[in-house]
């Protein structure tokens, strides 16, 4: 397309089009499963809140004069591909709001006004990974796979088409640039390996050229002797025919010697050329190595200075009430401010990146016994276990030994992990908390009473609201938990028997080592079953760590047969090297009732430093099979979740929309609220009340139970040096077991005998009847074996 034609596509249209009259109801929104039922009507007034369409229809097709066309990019100015007014969907209370959008360099950003471009961006979406979907004459959607979704409305169909065309062009350009950068990155990543291989090749070539030179000398020597012999033959009196033949042989021998000399000379020239360039490459490689070392030293020094400044700041400043140290009280006191239905609050309210970790410097628990061997300790671990057993028989424990204040050079370890799968990298216990991943999975049951209430619901849509609240509540325990749990050993299990206290019991088993996968089954006498198989993948990207849980969670209610499924969102740990560690959850969750077809879409809004929105925000909609919205959900994944009943809208003016918002506020029901953290939780890894009890010694468990894992127990007791040594022993034992299994499989293949791969003990791998995915489902027998204390089938893993 010529430049003039491109400008014709991207350039803005004429003056704003007047809104057509009639205020007819527009088609409902497709995104979000029936947004249109409570969405604004067609007769949107300029700059107002939502209007209500007839019959509760979604945003109408009528144009909005105030939106206006996009303005042309200034010549030689900011370089924006397109900018102008669009209407952006916010929520069911405010509906569509007029925003100034700017498309530039493959990024679409928006502001509350054009003047705001100088200081505050409300949101940005990268078009390289985005999908652009046209809904109707004026509406279109931009989504990047769940983390961000913009529902937008133009003033007219012409204006909408101009925006879509410009967005598609910008997306194509961004994708091309991304592919080119990936290719160049790949070349850089393998250049060092190529240079090493080149050095080896040059050495081999040099050796071969020497061999060729030796052969050339021999050819020259023997060729000269051959020519001399032929010359002597020519001097003899031989028949004319023989003399002619000898002359031909002499000429061919001379030609062969000349050719071999030319070949040797060409090889020498090639070697000299390669060696000349090799010196240049060696200098470049050495320069890059020196630069890397200097950057590493600079970054390490920066991290130390940053840590020193933070400590100095904490020593000179009184922390505010909402810091993690007062999480039990300050968070609860401030939760009322998070109930606002709007996605944009007052003009001057901003949120800094949340400070999550404060390093305890002078704690009551000192480092003791870390350099003393287990054999010389006054009390053996077995005796400690027995002592703890006597305590747990009386009541559940409410504290654990305080976390020691060990200094650790984080960068020296993490710099070698960038871009790698962390489950395959051995880490010291300094990065861990004294719980395994199986115990962290069990923490999903912290708010099991939500499922108890859901089991009593007669209305499937109301039941779905409680299931959604339970889904969100499972993330509340992670907000301050920046330490990683122990990777379970293959065959490791964890049971939690709360049948007498709360009516449920749970079992987890590590069913795969690479990739790490854990199966979980919980059942309650209150009428529900929860099961899941989760595979954890994680990547360290330098600035942040991404944790992606893969797998489906199932919740089945016995009385009604309602079967719900959903998946987890991505967890990101920020500021790995420099700054305060903090955790964010982002993405979307779709909860589906496979019996009725009801759905709930939950959106975990990623934190943005420049956003004035509530931090850790979660929004949701509960829809029936037809897509009609019945309930709206709003809250935060670390505090609470509220539910609003969506009433059908009537009328044609914005006043009805405001009245509907008032009614929605009256229908607010708090589904879930986070329990306060225990006292001094900041010194105990920010464990909740349930987490504090998970590693407490209990009698009668399987010998593979996580409570019996020695490195985890040593770490909990503050003996980190011994824990690190024990962790290495266990990992080496697991590696040897894996090698034996692989060797047995190879022998079986060679002999042609059948060989059974590793199978989980308490779970069976088969196709899920609902999702049709292969998964591990509880086979039973565990609790019967516990009652009989028959653990003969359990492997020796500790």
PDB file of C-alpha atoms in Angstrom, residues 327-338 446-450 453 466 469-470 472-474 476-477 634-643 669-677:
ATOM      1  CA  UNK A 327      -1.442  -6.886  58.099  1.00  0.00           C
ATOM      2  CA  UNK A 328      -3.753  -8.369  60.645  1.00  0.00           C
ATOM      3  CA  UNK A 329      -5.292  -5.036  61.566  1.00  0.00           C
ATOM      4  CA  UNK A 330      -4.499  -2.411  58.978  1.00  0.00           C
ATOM      5  CA  UNK A 331      -5.737  -4.473  56.081  1.00  0.00           C
ATOM      6  CA  UNK A 332      -9.034  -5.163  57.755  1.00  0.00           C
ATOM      7  CA  UNK A 333      -9.534  -1.530  58.672  1.00  0.00           C
ATOM      8  CA  UNK A 334      -8.898  -0.396  55.130  1.00  0.00           C
ATOM      9  CA  UNK A 335     -10.976  -2.959  53.327  1.00  0.00           C
ATOM     10  CA  UNK A 336     -14.045  -0.755  53.170  1.00  0.00           C
ATOM     11  CA  UNK A 337     -12.338   1.480  50.649  1.00  0.00           C
ATOM     12  CA  UNK A 338     -12.034  -1.368  48.176  1.00  0.00           C
ATOM     13  CA  UNK A 446      -8.562 -22.437  54.112  1.00  0.00           C
ATOM     14  CA  UNK A 447     -12.090 -21.157  53.409  1.00  0.00           C
ATOM     15  CA  UNK A 448     -13.834 -24.517  52.977  1.00  0.00           C
ATOM     16  CA  UNK A 449     -16.968 -23.091  54.595  1.00  0.00           C
ATOM     17  CA  UNK A 450     -17.713 -21.348  51.273  1.00  0.00           C
ATOM     18  CA  UNK A 453     -22.618 -22.844  52.057  1.00  0.00           C
ATOM     19  CA  UNK A 466     -19.962 -19.078  46.310  1.00  0.00           C
ATOM     20  CA  UNK A 469     -15.611 -16.690  45.964  1.00  0.00           C
ATOM     21  CA  UNK A 470     -13.897 -19.935  47.012  1.00  0.00           C
ATOM     22  CA  UNK A 472     -10.620 -16.231  44.689  1.00  0.00           C
ATOM     23  CA  UNK A 473     -10.065 -17.009  48.387  1.00  0.00           C
ATOM     24  CA  UNK A 474      -7.374 -19.568  47.562  1.00  0.00           C
ATOM     25  CA  UNK A 476      -5.491 -14.681  49.735  1.00  0.00           C
ATOM     26  CA  UNK A 477      -2.805 -16.713  51.506  1.00  0.00           C
ATOM     27  CA  UNK A 634     -16.360  -7.348  42.746  1.00  0.00           C
ATOM     28  CA  UNK A 635     -13.549  -7.420  45.258  1.00  0.00           C
ATOM     29  CA  UNK A 636      -9.860  -8.107  45.711  1.00  0.00           C
ATOM     30  CA  UNK A 637      -8.099 -11.444  45.853  1.00  0.00           C
ATOM     31  CA  UNK A 638      -6.412 -10.556  49.158  1.00  0.00           C
ATOM     32  CA  UNK A 639      -9.389  -9.097  51.080  1.00  0.00           C
ATOM     33  CA  UNK A 640     -12.977  -9.941  50.177  1.00  0.00           C
ATOM     34  CA  UNK A 641     -15.502 -10.614  47.430  1.00  0.00           C
ATOM     35  CA  UNK A 642     -18.923  -9.005  47.127  1.00  0.00           C
ATOM     36  CA  UNK A 643     -21.883 -10.048  45.021  1.00  0.00           C
ATOM     37  CA  UNK A 669     -23.774  -9.361  49.687  1.00  0.00           C
ATOM     38  CA  UNK A 670     -20.314 -10.105  51.089  1.00  0.00           C
ATOM     39  CA  UNK A 671     -19.501 -13.666  50.029  1.00  0.00           C
ATOM     40  CA  UNK A 672     -16.050 -13.923  51.563  1.00  0.00           C
ATOM     41  CA  UNK A 673     -13.709 -11.900  53.741  1.00  0.00           C
ATOM     42  CA  UNK A 674     -10.115 -12.744  54.594  1.00  0.00           C
ATOM     43  CA  UNK A 675      -9.277 -13.871  58.108  1.00  0.00           C
ATOM     44  CA  UNK A 676      -6.654 -11.731  59.872  1.00  0.00           C
ATOM     45  CA  UNK A 677      -3.133 -13.118  60.022  1.00  0.00           C
TER      46      UNK A 677
END
